[in-house]
Structures are given as C-alpha cells and as structure tokens.
mmCIF file of C-alpha atoms in Angstrom:
data_model
loop_
_atom_site.group_PDB
_atom_site.id
_atom_site.type_symbol
_atom_site.label_atom_id
_atom_site.label_comp_id
_atom_site.label_asym_id
_atom_site.label_seq_id
_atom_site.Cartn_x
_atom_site.Cartn_y
_atom_site.Cartn_z
ATOM 1 C CA MET I 1 -6.679 -6.383 12.280
ATOM 2 C CA GLU I 2 -9.966 -8.187 12.684
ATOM 3 C CA HIS I 3 -11.512 -9.937 9.693
ATOM 4 C CA ASN I 4 -14.994 -8.416 10.060
ATOM 5 C CA PHE I 5 -15.742 -7.759 6.391
ATOM 6 C CA SER I 6 -19.216 -8.887 5.394
ATOM 7 C CA LEU I 7 -20.100 -9.633 1.782
ATOM 8 C CA LYS I 8 -22.599 -6.750 1.763
ATOM 9 C CA ARG I 9 -19.977 -4.295 2.983
ATOM 10 C CA LEU I 10 -17.419 -5.554 0.468
ATOM 11 C CA LEU I 11 -19.874 -5.223 -2.434
ATOM 12 C CA ALA I 12 -20.705 -1.674 -1.342
ATOM 13 C CA GLN I 13 -17.016 -0.769 -1.300
ATOM 14 C CA LEU I 14 -16.469 -2.398 -4.689
ATOM 15 C CA ALA I 15 -19.367 -0.341 -6.066
ATOM 16 C CA LEU I 16 -17.783 2.825 -4.636
ATOM 17 C CA PHE I 17 -14.433 1.812 -6.135
ATOM 18 C CA VAL I 18 -15.883 1.256 -9.627
ATOM 19 C CA GLY I 19 -17.878 4.491 -9.392
ATOM 20 C CA LEU I 20 -14.774 6.480 -8.482
ATOM 21 C CA ILE I 21 -12.878 4.968 -11.405
ATOM 22 C CA ALA I 22 -15.654 5.893 -13.834
ATOM 23 C CA LEU I 23 -15.912 9.450 -12.478
ATOM 24 C CA THR I 24 -12.122 9.905 -12.468
ATOM 25 C CA PHE I 25 -11.623 8.900 -16.080
ATOM 26 C CA PHE I 26 -14.650 10.874 -17.210
ATOM 27 C CA LEU I 27 -13.299 14.063 -15.632
ATOM 28 C CA LEU I 28 -9.702 13.519 -16.745
ATOM 29 C CA LEU I 29 -10.367 12.412 -20.304
ATOM 30 C CA ARG I 30 -13.460 14.382 -21.306
ATOM 31 C CA GLU I 31 -11.368 17.085 -23.014
ATOM 32 C CA GLN I 32 -8.902 14.666 -24.611
ATOM 33 C CA ASN I 33 -8.880 13.630 -28.246
ATOM 34 C CA LEU I 34 -9.607 9.938 -27.675
ATOM 35 C CA PRO I 35 -8.603 8.695 -31.183
ATOM 36 C CA GLU I 36 -5.194 10.382 -30.807
ATOM 37 C CA LEU I 37 -4.862 9.060 -27.266
ATOM 38 C CA LEU I 38 -5.609 5.488 -28.328
ATOM 39 C CA ALA I 39 -3.254 5.787 -31.306
ATOM 40 C CA ALA I 40 -0.450 6.879 -28.974
ATOM 41 C CA LEU I 41 -1.153 3.978 -26.630
ATOM 42 C CA ARG I 42 -1.077 1.504 -29.506
ATOM 43 C CA GLY I 43 2.406 2.734 -30.408
ATOM 44 C CA VAL I 44 4.045 1.987 -27.071
ATOM 45 C CA ARG I 45 7.283 0.008 -26.929
ATOM 46 C CA LEU I 46 6.168 -3.190 -25.264
ATOM 47 C CA ARG I 47 9.537 -4.238 -23.849
ATOM 48 C CA TRP I 48 9.589 -1.197 -21.555
ATOM 49 C CA LEU I 49 5.983 -1.762 -20.578
ATOM 50 C CA ALA I 50 6.804 -5.391 -19.781
ATOM 51 C CA LEU I 51 9.626 -4.176 -17.514
ATOM 52 C CA ALA I 52 7.137 -1.895 -15.742
ATOM 53 C CA ALA I 53 4.787 -4.848 -15.200
ATOM 54 C CA GLY I 54 7.799 -6.831 -13.989
ATOM 55 C CA CYS I 55 8.440 -4.151 -11.372
ATOM 56 C CA MET I 56 4.935 -4.709 -10.022
ATOM 57 C CA CYS I 57 5.653 -8.437 -9.851
ATOM 58 C CA VAL I 58 8.827 -7.615 -7.876
ATOM 59 C CA PHE I 59 6.738 -5.360 -5.600
ATOM 60 C CA LEU I 60 4.327 -8.173 -4.728
ATOM 61 C CA LEU I 61 7.024 -10.846 -4.516
ATOM 62 C CA CYS I 62 9.068 -8.745 -2.081
ATOM 63 C CA GLU I 63 6.077 -8.410 0.241
ATOM 64 C CA ALA I 64 5.485 -12.157 -0.039
ATOM 65 C CA LEU I 65 9.128 -12.885 0.861
ATOM 66 C CA ASN I 66 8.975 -10.570 3.870
ATOM 67 C CA LEU I 67 5.748 -12.128 5.146
ATOM 68 C CA ARG I 68 7.186 -15.621 4.710
ATOM 69 C CA ARG I 69 10.426 -14.638 6.461
ATOM 70 C CA CYS I 70 8.520 -13.170 9.414
ATOM 71 C CA LEU I 71 6.062 -16.060 9.725
ATOM 72 C CA ARG I 72 8.947 -18.536 9.755
ATOM 73 C CA LEU I 73 10.714 -16.431 12.405
ATOM 74 C CA PHE I 74 7.586 -16.693 14.561
ATOM 75 C CA GLY I 75 7.510 -20.462 14.117
ATOM 76 C CA CYS I 76 4.888 -20.834 11.374
ATOM 77 C CA ARG I 77 5.219 -22.876 8.207
ATOM 78 C CA CYS I 78 4.572 -20.817 5.064
ATOM 79 C CA THR I 79 5.273 -21.758 1.454
ATOM 80 C CA VAL I 80 6.150 -19.242 -1.263
ATOM 81 C CA PRO I 81 2.784 -19.736 -3.089
ATOM 82 C CA GLN I 82 0.955 -19.090 0.188
ATOM 83 C CA ALA I 83 2.987 -15.936 0.820
ATOM 84 C CA VAL I 84 2.294 -14.681 -2.725
ATOM 85 C CA ARG I 85 -1.421 -15.255 -2.130
ATOM 86 C CA TYR I 86 -1.243 -13.243 1.099
ATOM 87 C CA ALA I 87 0.549 -10.395 -0.696
ATOM 88 C CA MET I 88 -2.003 -10.303 -3.530
ATOM 89 C CA THR I 89 -4.879 -10.508 -1.049
ATOM 90 C CA GLY I 90 -3.482 -7.496 0.761
ATOM 91 C CA PHE I 91 -2.988 -5.587 -2.482
ATOM 92 C CA PHE I 92 -6.525 -6.259 -3.714
ATOM 93 C CA PHE I 93 -8.386 -5.410 -0.508
ATOM 94 C CA SER I 94 -6.173 -2.409 0.233
ATOM 95 C CA SER I 95 -7.003 -1.138 -3.265
ATOM 96 C CA VAL I 96 -10.795 -1.448 -3.043
ATOM 97 C CA THR I 97 -11.339 -0.221 0.541
ATOM 98 C CA PRO I 98 -11.004 3.359 1.854
ATOM 99 C CA SER I 99 -7.590 4.203 3.343
ATOM 100 C CA ALA I 100 -6.457 0.633 2.537
ATOM 101 C CA SER I 101 -8.395 -0.493 5.615
ATOM 102 C CA GLY I 102 -9.284 -3.938 4.284
ATOM 103 C CA GLY I 103 -5.849 -5.207 3.306
ATOM 104 C CA GLN I 104 -4.403 -6.461 6.585
ATOM 105 C CA PRO I 105 -7.667 -7.894 8.004
ATOM 106 C CA MET I 106 -8.173 -9.980 4.870
ATOM 107 C CA GLN I 107 -4.533 -11.087 4.864
ATOM 108 C CA LEU I 108 -4.991 -12.198 8.458
ATOM 109 C CA TYR I 109 -8.151 -14.058 7.484
ATOM 110 C CA ALA I 110 -6.303 -15.803 4.624
ATOM 111 C CA MET I 111 -3.597 -16.859 7.068
ATOM 112 C CA HIS I 112 -6.262 -18.098 9.490
ATOM 113 C CA ARG I 113 -7.687 -20.272 6.702
ATOM 114 C CA ASP I 114 -4.215 -21.819 6.399
ATOM 115 C CA ARG I 115 -4.187 -22.497 10.154
ATOM 116 C CA ILE I 116 -1.627 -19.830 10.968
ATOM 117 C CA PRO I 117 -2.272 -18.490 14.506
ATOM 118 C CA ALA I 118 -3.692 -14.973 14.556
ATOM 119 C CA SER I 119 -0.938 -13.771 16.893
ATOM 120 C CA CYS I 120 1.811 -14.899 14.488
ATOM 121 C CA GLY I 121 -0.009 -13.478 11.465
ATOM 122 C CA THR I 122 -0.487 -10.151 13.235
ATOM 123 C CA LEU I 123 3.189 -9.963 14.180
ATOM 124 C CA ALA I 124 4.274 -10.715 10.605
ATOM 125 C CA LEU I 125 1.918 -8.085 9.168
ATOM 126 C CA LEU I 126 3.025 -5.560 11.779
ATOM 127 C CA THR I 127 6.690 -6.096 10.891
ATOM 128 C CA GLN I 128 5.999 -5.686 7.175
ATOM 129 C CA PHE I 129 3.854 -2.598 7.814
ATOM 130 C CA SER I 130 6.489 -0.956 10.016
ATOM 131 C CA SER I 131 9.191 -1.603 7.433
ATOM 132 C CA PHE I 132 6.973 -0.313 4.615
ATOM 133 C CA GLN I 133 6.177 2.909 6.496
ATOM 134 C CA THR I 134 9.823 3.482 7.344
ATOM 135 C CA VAL I 135 11.012 3.142 3.743
ATOM 136 C CA THR I 136 8.175 5.135 2.149
ATOM 137 C CA VAL I 137 8.567 8.044 4.575
ATOM 138 C CA ALA I 138 12.363 8.048 4.057
ATOM 139 C CA PHE I 139 12.031 7.982 0.245
ATOM 140 C CA ALA I 140 9.381 10.727 0.340
ATOM 141 C CA ALA I 141 11.573 12.982 2.481
ATOM 142 C CA MET I 142 14.525 12.479 0.127
ATOM 143 C CA GLY I 143 12.262 12.979 -2.901
ATOM 144 C CA PHE I 144 10.839 16.244 -1.582
ATOM 145 C CA TRP I 145 14.323 17.491 -0.744
ATOM 146 C CA ALA I 146 15.605 16.551 -4.216
ATOM 147 C CA GLN I 147 12.674 18.281 -5.960
ATOM 148 C CA SER I 148 12.148 21.097 -3.455
ATOM 149 C CA ALA I 149 12.861 23.806 -6.036
ATOM 150 C CA GLN I 150 9.806 22.654 -8.016
ATOM 151 C CA LEU I 151 7.558 21.559 -5.149
ATOM 152 C CA ILE I 152 8.034 24.407 -2.683
ATOM 153 C CA ARG I 153 6.357 26.868 -5.090
ATOM 154 C CA SER I 154 3.432 24.575 -5.869
ATOM 155 C CA PRO I 155 0.089 24.366 -4.032
ATOM 156 C CA PHE I 156 0.884 20.657 -3.994
ATOM 157 C CA ARG I 157 3.164 21.245 -1.008
ATOM 158 C CA TRP I 158 0.094 21.389 1.252
ATOM 159 C CA LEU I 159 -1.060 17.953 0.092
ATOM 160 C CA PHE I 160 2.435 16.593 0.690
ATOM 161 C CA ALA I 161 2.513 18.205 4.146
ATOM 162 C CA LEU I 162 -0.800 16.517 5.008
ATOM 163 C CA GLY I 163 0.050 13.103 3.581
ATOM 164 C CA GLY I 164 3.637 13.135 4.763
ATOM 165 C CA GLY I 165 2.614 14.320 8.225
ATOM 166 C CA LEU I 166 -0.003 11.580 8.608
ATOM 167 C CA ASN I 167 2.392 8.868 7.434
ATOM 168 C CA LEU I 168 5.159 10.162 9.703
ATOM 169 C CA ALA I 169 2.776 10.308 12.677
ATOM 170 C CA LEU I 170 1.646 6.735 11.996
ATOM 171 C CA LEU I 171 5.250 5.576 11.780
ATOM 172 C CA LEU I 172 6.192 7.320 15.028
ATOM 173 C CA LEU I 173 3.172 5.850 16.832
ATOM 174 C CA THR I 174 4.094 2.378 15.583
ATOM 175 C CA LEU I 175 7.722 2.720 16.679
ATOM 176 C CA THR I 176 6.636 4.162 20.023
ATOM 177 C CA ALA I 177 4.295 1.240 20.637
ATOM 178 C CA MET I 178 7.077 -1.213 19.787
ATOM 179 C CA PHE I 179 10.037 0.333 21.588
ATOM 180 C CA SER I 180 8.754 2.666 24.346
ATOM 181 C CA ARG I 181 6.455 0.959 26.820
ATOM 182 C CA ARG I 182 6.302 3.905 29.235
ATOM 183 C CA LEU I 183 5.375 6.478 26.581
ATOM 184 C CA SER I 184 2.863 4.083 24.975
ATOM 185 C CA HIS I 185 1.016 3.547 28.267
ATOM 186 C CA ALA I 186 1.078 7.307 28.908
ATOM 187 C CA LEU I 187 -0.516 8.006 25.515
ATOM 188 C CA ILE I 188 -3.203 5.342 26.094
ATOM 189 C CA ARG I 189 -4.013 6.732 29.545
ATOM 190 C CA ALA I 190 -4.206 10.282 28.166
ATOM 191 C CA LEU I 191 -6.509 9.260 25.301
ATOM 192 C CA CYS I 192 -8.828 7.190 27.493
ATOM 193 C CA GLY I 193 -8.792 9.882 30.179
ATOM 194 C CA LEU I 194 -9.977 12.394 27.583
ATOM 195 C CA LEU I 195 -12.751 10.017 26.502
ATOM 196 C CA ARG I 196 -13.849 9.550 30.111
ATOM 197 C CA ALA I 197 -13.905 13.312 30.578
ATOM 198 C CA LEU I 198 -16.212 13.473 27.561
ATOM 199 C CA ARG I 199 -18.353 10.768 29.232
ATOM 200 C CA SER I 200 -17.722 8.237 26.475
ATOM 201 C CA LYS I 201 -19.064 4.770 27.314
ATOM 202 C CA LYS I 202 -16.397 3.122 25.142
ATOM 203 C CA ALA I 203 -13.381 4.418 27.061
ATOM 204 C CA ALA I 204 -12.885 1.260 29.153
ATOM 205 C CA VAL I 205 -13.356 -1.081 26.180
ATOM 206 C CA LEU I 206 -10.972 0.987 24.045
ATOM 207 C CA GLU I 207 -8.339 1.024 26.781
ATOM 208 C CA GLN I 208 -8.511 -2.771 27.032
ATOM 209 C CA GLN I 209 -8.207 -3.166 23.240
ATOM 210 C CA LEU I 210 -5.291 -0.734 23.005
ATOM 211 C CA ASN I 211 -3.424 -2.480 25.819
ATOM 212 C CA GLY I 212 -3.958 -5.792 24.013
ATOM 213 C CA GLN I 213 -2.568 -4.344 20.799
ATOM 214 C CA LEU I 214 0.324 -2.807 22.724
ATOM 215 C CA ALA I 215 1.238 -6.244 24.106
ATOM 216 C CA LEU I 216 1.441 -7.554 20.513
ATOM 217 C CA TYR I 217 3.613 -4.616 19.471
ATOM 218 C CA ARG I 218 5.951 -5.228 22.407
ATOM 219 C CA ARG I 219 6.159 -8.939 21.581
ATOM 220 C CA ASN I 220 7.031 -8.028 17.994
ATOM 221 C CA ALA I 221 9.760 -5.648 19.184
ATOM 222 C CA ALA I 222 11.217 -8.352 21.425
ATOM 223 C CA PHE I 223 11.429 -10.786 18.489
ATOM 224 C CA LEU I 224 13.112 -8.199 16.286
ATOM 225 C CA GLN I 225 15.585 -7.119 18.963
ATOM 226 C CA LYS I 226 16.655 -10.752 19.337
ATOM 227 C CA ASN I 227 16.896 -11.141 15.542
ATOM 228 C CA PRO I 228 18.430 -7.912 14.152
ATOM 229 C CA ALA I 229 19.563 -9.697 10.994
ATOM 230 C CA THR I 230 15.941 -10.474 10.161
ATOM 231 C CA LEU I 231 14.952 -6.844 10.682
ATOM 232 C CA LEU I 232 17.750 -5.646 8.395
ATOM 233 C CA ALA I 233 16.776 -8.237 5.772
ATOM 234 C CA VAL I 234 13.121 -7.120 5.890
ATOM 235 C CA LEU I 235 14.151 -3.463 5.508
ATOM 236 C CA ALA I 236 16.447 -4.340 2.578
ATOM 237 C CA VAL I 237 13.724 -6.297 0.779
ATOM 238 C CA THR I 238 11.219 -3.487 1.430
ATOM 239 C CA THR I 239 13.665 -0.993 -0.071
ATOM 240 C CA VAL I 240 13.837 -3.108 -3.242
ATOM 241 C CA GLN I 241 10.024 -3.409 -3.179
ATOM 242 C CA ILE I 242 9.395 0.332 -3.014
ATOM 243 C CA ALA I 243 12.200 1.155 -5.464
ATOM 244 C CA ALA I 244 10.656 -1.195 -8.036
ATOM 245 C CA PHE I 245 7.254 0.445 -7.590
ATOM 246 C CA TYR I 246 8.598 3.986 -7.888
ATOM 247 C CA SER I 247 10.506 3.071 -11.081
ATOM 248 C CA ILE I 248 7.318 2.384 -13.050
ATOM 249 C CA PRO I 249 6.647 5.964 -14.294
ATOM 250 C CA TYR I 250 10.200 6.153 -15.688
ATOM 251 C CA LEU I 251 9.783 2.849 -17.555
ATOM 252 C CA VAL I 252 6.434 4.066 -18.867
ATOM 253 C CA SER I 253 8.109 7.237 -20.171
ATOM 254 C CA ARG I 254 10.620 5.063 -22.019
ATOM 255 C CA SER I 255 7.808 2.946 -23.463
ATOM 256 C CA LEU I 256 6.263 6.133 -24.908
ATOM 257 C CA ALA I 257 9.656 7.286 -26.274
ATOM 258 C CA LEU I 258 9.366 10.585 -24.397
ATOM 259 C CA PRO I 259 12.297 13.035 -24.316
ATOM 260 C CA PRO I 260 14.926 11.831 -21.829
ATOM 261 C CA CYS I 261 14.211 12.718 -18.201
ATOM 262 C CA PRO I 262 16.590 11.811 -15.347
ATOM 263 C CA PHE I 263 15.576 8.618 -13.574
ATOM 264 C CA LEU I 264 16.082 10.134 -10.123
ATOM 265 C CA THR I 265 13.775 13.047 -10.965
ATOM 266 C CA VAL I 266 10.907 10.743 -11.940
ATOM 267 C CA PHE I 267 11.659 8.430 -9.002
ATOM 268 C CA SER I 268 11.621 11.345 -6.537
ATOM 269 C CA LEU I 269 8.316 12.711 -7.847
ATOM 270 C CA GLN I 270 6.687 9.283 -7.587
ATOM 271 C CA ALA I 271 7.926 8.928 -3.986
ATOM 272 C CA VAL I 272 6.367 12.276 -3.104
ATOM 273 C CA LEU I 273 3.148 11.430 -4.974
ATOM 274 C CA PHE I 274 2.649 8.089 -3.221
ATOM 275 C CA VAL I 275 3.007 9.411 0.325
ATOM 276 C CA SER I 276 0.862 12.451 -0.430
ATOM 277 C CA VAL I 277 -2.200 10.464 -1.542
ATOM 278 C CA SER I 278 -1.799 7.213 0.409
ATOM 279 C CA SER I 279 -3.597 8.470 3.517
ATOM 280 C CA LEU I 280 -6.623 9.887 1.707
ATOM 281 C CA PRO I 281 -9.905 8.057 2.539
ATOM 282 C CA LEU I 282 -10.431 6.877 -1.045
ATOM 283 C CA PRO I 283 -10.254 3.272 -2.303
ATOM 284 C CA GLY I 284 -6.851 2.933 -3.922
ATOM 285 C CA ALA I 285 -6.528 6.749 -3.816
ATOM 286 C CA VAL I 286 -8.529 6.643 -7.073
ATOM 287 C CA GLY I 287 -8.919 10.112 -8.522
ATOM 288 C CA ALA I 288 -6.324 11.692 -6.263
ATOM 289 C CA SER I 289 -3.488 9.592 -7.707
ATOM 290 C CA GLU I 290 -4.439 10.336 -11.320
ATOM 291 C CA GLY I 291 -4.946 14.051 -10.727
ATOM 292 C CA THR I 292 -1.761 14.402 -8.709
ATOM 293 C CA PHE I 293 0.196 12.523 -11.383
ATOM 294 C CA LEU I 294 -0.913 15.076 -13.984
ATOM 295 C CA LEU I 295 0.010 17.916 -11.639
ATOM 296 C CA LEU I 296 3.449 16.649 -10.615
ATOM 297 C CA PHE I 297 4.686 15.069 -13.819
ATOM 298 C CA GLY I 298 3.423 17.941 -15.962
ATOM 299 C CA ALA I 299 6.733 19.642 -15.167
ATOM 300 C CA VAL I 300 8.866 16.817 -16.623
ATOM 301 C CA PHE I 301 6.721 15.084 -19.268
ATOM 302 C CA PRO I 302 5.480 16.789 -22.476
ATOM 303 C CA ALA I 303 1.904 18.039 -22.074
ATOM 304 C CA ALA I 304 0.670 16.114 -25.113
ATOM 305 C CA ALA I 305 1.965 12.806 -23.739
ATOM 306 C CA LEU I 306 0.970 13.389 -20.108
ATOM 307 C CA PRO I 307 -2.452 11.631 -20.267
ATOM 308 C CA ASP I 308 -0.827 8.633 -21.983
ATOM 309 C CA ALA I 309 1.849 8.423 -19.283
ATOM 310 C CA MET I 310 -0.756 8.674 -16.526
ATOM 311 C CA LEU I 311 -2.977 5.979 -18.060
ATOM 312 C CA LEU I 312 -0.127 3.547 -18.583
ATOM 313 C CA SER I 313 1.521 4.203 -15.221
ATOM 314 C CA ARG I 314 -1.700 3.757 -13.225
ATOM 315 C CA GLY I 315 -2.818 0.958 -15.513
ATOM 316 C CA VAL I 316 0.331 -1.080 -14.898
ATOM 317 C CA SER I 317 0.937 -0.196 -11.244
ATOM 318 C CA PHE I 318 -2.673 -0.374 -10.078
ATOM 319 C CA TYR I 319 -5.600 -1.364 -12.297
ATOM 320 C CA LEU I 320 -3.971 -4.349 -14.000
ATOM 321 C CA PHE I 321 -2.871 -5.915 -10.725
ATOM 322 C CA VAL I 322 -6.156 -5.164 -8.976
ATOM 323 C CA LEU I 323 -7.765 -7.226 -11.740
ATOM 324 C CA LEU I 324 -5.164 -10.014 -11.559
ATOM 325 C CA SER I 325 -5.220 -10.223 -7.758
ATOM 326 C CA GLY I 326 -9.038 -10.189 -7.767
ATOM 327 C CA LEU I 327 -9.082 -13.086 -10.238
ATOM 328 C CA LEU I 328 -6.582 -15.007 -8.106
ATOM 329 C CA ILE I 329 -8.674 -14.510 -4.968
ATOM 330 C CA ALA I 330 -11.837 -15.586 -6.818
ATOM 331 C CA CYS I 331 -10.109 -18.734 -8.142
ATOM 332 C CA CYS I 332 -8.828 -19.624 -4.678
ATOM 333 C CA ALA I 333 -12.302 -19.121 -3.199
ATOM 334 C CA LEU I 334 -13.927 -21.325 -5.858
ATOM 335 C CA ARG I 335 -11.295 -24.002 -5.347
ATOM 336 C CA GLY I 336 -11.904 -23.889 -1.601
ATOM 337 C CA GLN I 337 -15.644 -24.251 -2.081
ATOM 338 C CA LYS I 338 -15.082 -27.204 -4.416
ATOM 339 C CA LYS I 339 -12.875 -28.951 -1.858
ATOM 340 C CA ASN I 340 -15.459 -28.358 0.878
ATOM 341 C CA SER I 341 -18.268 -29.766 -1.273
ATOM 342 C CA GLU I 342 -16.181 -32.852 -2.126
ATOM 343 C CA ARG I 343 -15.510 -33.449 1.576
ATOM 344 C CA GLY I 344 -19.222 -33.054 2.305
#
C-alpha cells in the first residue's frame, strides 16, 4: 500500500484507460444502428435512472462510513467529508489502474495528507478490503448457484472459475494472514525458500516486507477480535454497499421499460459478472465488463434493448462516477495548491 505513483505513470495509465474505452465502444457499437440507439436512450424513464445513480451514491457512502468507523476505532479523527473523499479517491484510482492497483495506495496517500498515521490508514483499508472480498465472494457463490442452470452450459463458466478462484484465493490468504500466524509464517518461508532456490537476490528483502505486512494483518485481527461489534457493523454496511451496486442493472431495465425480469435473477447475474472480471489486469475491467454484460444479460433482456441496457448500466455504475470522482480529486488538489501558495 505504498503511494509510489508518479505523475508520468498516472498519465500513462489514464491514456491506456481512455484508449480501452474507445476501442471497447468501437467494437461493441460498430454494428449498431446509432440513431435508433440514441432514440431509445432519450426515451428512458429518468426516475429509475436517478434511483440507479442513487445506488452508486449509497455504494460510495457505505465505503466512506466503513473507513470512518475503522479509523475512529484505531484512534484517528475522521470527518464524513474526509471519508467520502477517501472513498471517491479509491474508486477513481482503482478504475483507471490495472487490477485496481492504484486505489488503496492513493487512499493511503490522501489519509497521509490529512495527518492520519500510515499504520492506522492501512488497518482501516485492510478491514474494508477484507469485508468487501468476503461479501463479493459470498454473493457470487450464491449467484452462480441460483443461475447454475444457465451458467453451467455457457463458456462463461471458465471466466467465472478463473475470477472466482482468484478472488477466493485472495480472501483466504487475507484471512490466513489475519487469523493464522503459524500458517502465514509457513507460507512466507516456503515462498522465500523457493526464491532462494532459484537464486533470487530479492528473497531476503521480500521476506522482510512480507513479515512487516503480516505484523499489520495480525494487529488488525487483534483489534477486530476485541471489537466484534465493529466487525459485524462493517460487514453489514458492506452488504448494503454491494447490494446497492448489484441492483443497478435491474433499475436500468426498469428505466428502459423492458419486459419484467425477476430482481433476484438480475442481481445474481451481476454478482457473477463482477467477480468474474474484477481480477482481470485491465483498468476498471473496461472491455471485459461490457462484453460480459452482453453475454450474461442476453439471456434475460431483449436483444434489441441489450446495448441500451449495457450503456446505461456501465454509464451509471462506472463512467459517470469515474468522471465525478476525478473532478472531485482535481478540485481538492487545486484547493490544496491554493492554500499552499497563500501560506507561502
């Protein structure tokens, strides 16, 4: 969770992000009748679309509340506006960097700017991450079970197996690091022993870094074991957070006045979709999310309305809030520079 993002690296990743967006929409929409598509989008029922946007606001606010709760547990002062800024910072940088690698480092940097100790910020982010992984993996497993009749016959099952397996492995490693000291040290020794056998010069440095991270994980586990009510509250808020996010495709279908489709069916498919593409090394899973949406929801949405549903769902749940969070971060940066110049 180090904040080692240079401006040059960030600009390169932004360029990759924009390029992927352009390529994705070119490939997906090149055979569509654009006048008909735009006419359909102009006819949406705005109240349902507003509810979908509201779900994204709930998604970000829930993360903010969890971060604030955890920071206060670890003895740090954090206001609601600060917590919202941390949540939107994480969303923006997770969206524009491969495998969401930039989200937590930039959140930690934002906390550092507010004089929150790195150890406390790391513990808060670790708690939120662990809760998020737990809920998303659980929802995905239930979603795949609920829609197994459709998914088991589809080539998509291999993508779900890959994405679900990676997310489950990450969750198990996180829980192991937090709650099993003996197994964690055994895994570190085995990994570093393998690197030494391969004559890697970084084995000793890596072992030191992993043991340092393990100490943070153990400290986090100790806090949570002493405060089970906080852990349950974080899990409950995360459940609301993910449920709001997974409800967006259903609300979009209502905004397009599509034939009725059971809420739980759409919810389950979105849970499976998210876990399947979240581990791919693409900024914001751009391209994979859009293509997978067309593949999965083609079984429940009319073919003629499928591109409209995909555009609105991804537009509300991703592109709109990438833009809004980016503008917020830019405004905060400009305000910080203005304050620094006035002090100088």
